[in-house]
Every structure is written in structure tokens, then in C-alpha cells.
């Protein structure tokens, strides 16, 4: 390159190099200050797109895990009410069995029937009043679990990942049997034997419903564990794309800082080239 007053090639090269080094230093400082390797699409366009998909899936799974926990709580509420219904039915059966015995007088059976009717009323109260967050669960008219088709829970990050809990058939039968109890009596030995048969069927129906709830509760527990595992791996994958490697980036920043210092010194040194041209004029 010729020595010239008009064009200082060394100075231009040094300026361009200094600008590139300054951009690299700014990038390193941004990454270290934010903790992210990708702060805009320009940093890694493909990586940002992949990370966004992973973030969407990860957040969806986190919400789905909470949905599953809410579903478990909802079913546990219904199942615990049915547990008490079973205990009440056991007592009603005890009363009917006792009333069926020929040793009882009419007054004895009247006393037994009084408790029987009170317990039957309590069974109806439980099915009517059991609710989760104000939403009735077992009631034949408005209980969510009693509706045809059951309840659909969103237990995954996509529309295809749902869990349906359908005990409507059992609850329909259970509510019909409860209605029958309203007209039943254990005031005679014959009617008491009929009540015993009805209670046996009722207890079996409650047991079937509880078994269905229990199976789905266990299913959702496994679903929660699986979602936690997948979320963990998704977050790790997203972190490898998005997060700053502080060890590597700190080294880059130190290198660029030294290059900036040396570049600034060289930029100053290039000013001597035009002076050299002037010296040739004597």
C-alpha cells in the first residue's frame, strides 16, 4: 500500500476492526447482564424459534400439572363423601337387620325406623350438598359427575391430552336408589328384609363409584409425575439454547476488552503515517 495523505488504509482497517470488537464486547456484556445467550432473534434465529416452542410446551405442562392436582382434589372430595355414605348405609343395614328380627315389638321397630329415616335423609343431604368450590358433584340434577359423559380434565399441554372421569351411570343408579329410600320403612319384619336387599345393592353401587374415582386418582398421580419429568427435561433443553455460559462469555468479554485497548492504541499509531508522507517533502 502506497504512503498517501488522502487515504490512510491502516487507519481504516483499524477502525473497522475496532468497531467489530466493540460490537462483540457489547454482545458479551449484554449476555452477562441478562443471563441469556439469545436476547433477540438476531442472536440465534433458529434457536429462538425452538426455545419458544419448548417454552410453550413447558408452560402448558405446568398448568396441566396444576389441573391434574385440582382434578384429584375434586375427586377426593366426592370420594370422601361417598365414604361417609357407605358408613351411613352400614348403620342403616344394621338397623334393618335388627328390625327384621321377630323379637322386636312394634314400638321397637318404630324407634329403629325413626333413626333409619333420619339416616336416609342424611344420605340425600350429602348427595345434594357435596361440592367443590361451589360446584356440586353428586347431585342428580346439577352434579358435574352425574352428568352424561362425565367430566373432562385438561391434563396435558395439547388438546389431545385430556382425562375423562365418567361415573354418571353409577351416580344415576345411586340417586335413584336414594329416592327409593324416601319411601322405605323398617316398621315391619317383611319391609326390613326388603330394605336389607336394597342397601346391599346401594353399597355395591357406591363401592363401584369409589373404585372408579380411586383408579382415576392414581392415574392422575402418575400423570403429574410424568409431566414433572418432561418439564424438567424441556427446561434443561431450553436452557442450553437460551442461557448464557458465564465461563465462556466471561472469557470472551476479557478477550474483547484487551482487543479494544490494543485497537485504540493502534488507531492512535496510524496517525503517524500521514506525518511520514509529509516528512518526505523535506
XYZ file of C-alpha atoms in Angstrom:
282
model
C 0.000 0.000 0.000
C 1.424 3.354 -1.021
C 2.040 6.101 1.505
C -0.707 8.708 0.960
C -2.120 11.836 2.551
C -5.661 11.230 1.300
C -6.124 7.539 2.183
C -4.870 6.084 5.443
C -5.565 2.407 4.805
C -4.118 1.230 8.111
C -6.403 3.641 9.958
C -9.486 2.371 8.093
C -8.628 -1.258 8.821
C -8.045 -0.459 12.480
C -11.385 1.398 12.733
C -13.294 -1.500 11.203
C -11.582 -3.969 13.494
C -12.268 -1.761 16.498
C -15.946 -1.472 15.561
C -16.247 -5.271 15.243
C -14.504 -5.770 18.572
C -16.782 -3.180 20.207
C -19.897 -4.975 18.882
C -18.598 -8.291 20.202
C -17.830 -6.699 23.574
C -21.322 -5.178 23.727
C -22.847 -8.585 22.949
C -20.813 -10.252 25.710
C -21.803 -7.586 28.221
C -25.483 -7.901 27.247
C -25.389 -11.661 27.651
C -23.668 -11.440 31.004
C -26.029 -8.747 32.293
C -29.250 -10.510 31.203
C -28.114 -14.088 31.721
C -29.442 -15.009 28.260
C -27.345 -16.027 25.284
C -30.230 -15.177 22.944
C -31.616 -11.710 23.595
C -33.069 -11.094 20.145
C -33.787 -13.087 17.026
C -30.546 -11.775 15.512
C -28.531 -13.638 18.144
C -29.849 -17.063 17.070
C -32.974 -17.049 14.890
C -33.420 -20.823 14.742
C -32.554 -21.251 18.417
C -35.123 -18.639 19.444
C -37.850 -20.392 17.446
C -37.035 -23.748 19.042
C -36.847 -22.205 22.517
C -40.251 -20.561 22.051
C -41.837 -23.922 21.208
C -40.182 -25.514 24.226
C -41.375 -22.649 26.449
C -44.952 -23.048 25.192
C -44.898 -26.778 25.884
C -43.235 -26.360 29.273
C -45.713 -23.740 30.476
C -48.621 -25.808 29.194
C -47.366 -28.806 31.126
C -47.010 -26.763 34.308
C -50.629 -25.654 34.061
C -51.710 -29.209 33.162
C -49.980 -30.456 36.312
C -51.991 -27.979 38.397
C -55.122 -29.051 36.532
C -54.393 -32.661 37.449
C -53.912 -31.723 41.087
C -57.227 -29.850 41.078
C -58.918 -32.849 39.463
C -57.509 -35.121 42.163
C -58.777 -32.787 44.892
C -62.189 -32.681 43.237
C -62.435 -36.474 43.044
C -61.105 -36.902 46.572
C -63.888 -34.606 47.798
C -66.503 -36.732 46.038
C -64.929 -39.999 47.173
C -64.660 -38.908 50.814
C -68.360 -38.018 50.780
C -69.093 -41.469 49.417
C -67.003 -42.968 52.183
C -69.341 -41.375 54.713
C -72.339 -42.504 52.676
C -71.012 -46.053 52.952
C -70.719 -45.729 56.729
C -74.282 -44.425 56.925
C -75.515 -47.277 54.720
C -73.789 -49.782 57.015
C -75.660 -48.335 60.001
C -78.956 -48.360 58.089
C -78.376 -52.014 57.242
C -77.665 -52.758 60.899
C -80.982 -51.154 61.825
C -82.871 -53.047 59.100
C -81.286 -56.335 60.156
C -82.240 -55.701 63.750
C -85.802 -54.696 62.775
C -86.209 -57.902 60.760
C -85.823 -59.960 63.929
C -89.042 -61.359 65.342
C -88.111 -60.444 68.917
C -88.904 -56.763 68.318
C -92.181 -55.153 69.273
C -93.963 -52.583 67.144
C -92.601 -49.878 69.413
C -89.062 -51.215 68.972
C -89.372 -51.124 65.206
C -90.833 -47.622 65.350
C -87.757 -46.428 67.248
C -85.435 -48.192 64.799
C -87.327 -46.743 61.851
C -87.013 -43.232 63.242
C -83.217 -43.477 63.131
C -83.398 -45.190 59.747
C -85.401 -42.303 58.252
C -83.020 -39.729 59.727
C -80.043 -41.510 58.176
C -81.805 -41.795 54.811
C -82.345 -38.040 54.931
C -78.664 -37.520 55.674
C -77.717 -39.577 52.615
C -79.829 -37.273 50.464
C -78.243 -34.227 52.095
C -74.753 -35.488 51.273
C -75.530 -36.036 47.591
C -77.210 -32.631 47.360
C -74.638 -30.570 49.248
C -71.281 -32.131 48.367
C -69.469 -29.507 46.294
C -66.006 -28.417 45.199
C -65.514 -24.668 45.088
C -69.266 -24.162 44.949
C -69.726 -26.677 42.145
C -71.999 -29.581 43.102
C -70.511 -33.017 42.467
C -73.042 -35.791 43.146
C -76.482 -34.204 42.851
C -78.640 -35.868 40.190
C -79.811 -32.551 38.752
C -76.690 -30.387 38.732
C -73.777 -32.518 39.977
C -70.913 -32.461 37.470
C -70.062 -36.127 37.959
C -73.713 -37.099 37.481
C -73.938 -35.511 34.029
C -73.923 -37.749 30.950
C -70.424 -38.054 29.525
C -68.704 -37.301 32.803
C -66.092 -34.599 33.430
C -63.216 -33.868 31.044
C -59.993 -32.641 32.659
C -57.224 -30.933 30.649
C -54.208 -32.922 31.815
C -51.662 -32.172 29.105
C -50.297 -29.287 27.022
C -52.277 -30.182 23.873
C -55.976 -30.584 23.131
C -55.482 -34.326 22.706
C -54.193 -34.786 26.268
C -57.334 -34.991 28.378
C -58.698 -37.339 31.031
C -62.402 -38.165 31.203
C -63.917 -39.296 34.505
C -67.321 -40.819 33.854
C -69.264 -42.239 36.786
C -72.628 -40.911 35.587
C -74.126 -44.403 35.272
C -73.258 -45.337 38.842
C -74.426 -41.976 40.203
C -77.672 -42.237 38.264
C -78.345 -45.588 39.866
C -77.223 -44.296 43.270
C -79.551 -41.283 43.157
C -82.464 -43.473 42.031
C -81.875 -45.796 44.978
C -81.727 -42.817 47.336
C -85.131 -41.716 46.061
C -86.481 -45.176 46.850
C -85.160 -44.940 50.411
C -87.512 -41.985 50.943
C -90.467 -44.341 50.743
C -88.912 -47.314 52.536
C -89.575 -48.256 56.127
C -88.334 -50.846 58.612
C -91.533 -50.779 60.650
C -92.175 -54.461 59.890
C -90.042 -57.569 59.527
C -91.009 -58.024 55.869
C -90.230 -54.442 54.853
C -86.960 -54.618 56.788
C -85.821 -57.603 54.711
C -86.595 -55.676 51.530
C -84.562 -52.739 52.822
C -81.627 -55.037 53.541
C -81.560 -56.141 49.897
C -81.829 -52.529 48.693
C -78.987 -51.426 50.965
C -76.762 -54.247 49.736
C -77.269 -53.049 46.166
C -76.729 -49.416 47.214
C -73.449 -50.201 48.969
C -72.225 -52.059 45.874
C -73.090 -49.061 43.685
C -71.249 -46.662 45.998
C -68.287 -49.034 46.003
C -68.174 -49.071 42.193
C -68.175 -45.282 42.088
C -65.442 -45.039 44.690
C -63.353 -47.588 42.801
C -63.679 -45.514 39.614
C -62.595 -42.372 41.444
C -59.689 -44.200 43.059
C -58.456 -45.562 39.728
C -58.534 -42.101 38.135
C -56.828 -40.502 41.141
C -53.968 -42.994 40.814
C -53.866 -42.372 37.074
C -53.540 -38.625 37.563
C -50.830 -39.059 40.205
C -48.744 -40.856 37.576
C -49.616 -38.158 35.050
C -48.335 -35.458 37.416
C -45.046 -37.338 37.863
C -44.672 -37.751 34.115
C -45.402 -34.065 33.485
C -42.783 -33.100 36.082
C -40.166 -35.272 34.367
C -40.960 -33.873 30.915
C -40.987 -30.283 32.183
C -37.607 -30.807 33.798
C -36.084 -32.044 30.539
C -37.759 -29.331 28.463
C -36.420 -26.609 30.746
C -32.933 -28.104 30.500
C -33.173 -28.174 26.693
C -34.397 -24.578 26.564
C -31.630 -23.530 28.949
C -28.940 -24.973 26.681
C -30.277 -22.757 23.882
C -31.140 -19.568 25.749
C -28.922 -19.324 28.827
C -25.521 -17.648 28.912
C -22.483 -19.825 29.576
C -20.860 -17.462 32.069
C -17.468 -19.154 31.993
C -17.224 -18.935 28.215
C -18.768 -15.472 27.897
C -16.573 -14.017 30.647
C -13.543 -15.208 28.684
C -14.909 -13.606 25.518
C -15.506 -10.322 27.327
C -11.966 -10.261 28.723
C -10.536 -11.017 25.272
C -12.600 -8.293 23.622
C -11.679 -5.760 26.305
C -7.974 -6.375 25.636
C -8.583 -6.159 21.880
C -10.369 -2.841 22.387
C -7.395 -1.471 24.310
C -4.852 -2.646 21.745
C -7.069 -1.456 18.877
C -7.339 2.010 20.424
C -3.563 2.179 20.713
C -3.102 1.046 17.101
C -5.671 3.605 15.918
C -3.544 6.271 17.550
C -0.414 4.838 15.918
C -1.924 5.020 12.402
C -1.944 8.836 12.679
C 1.823 8.806 12.129
C 1.510 7.551 8.532
C 0.427 10.937 7.001
C 3.182 12.548 9.061
C 5.628 10.168 7.381
C 4.379 11.353 3.974
C 4.956 14.977 4.991
C 8.468 14.156 6.151
C 9.293 13.074 2.581
C 8.803 16.666 1.398
C 11.859 17.721 3.308
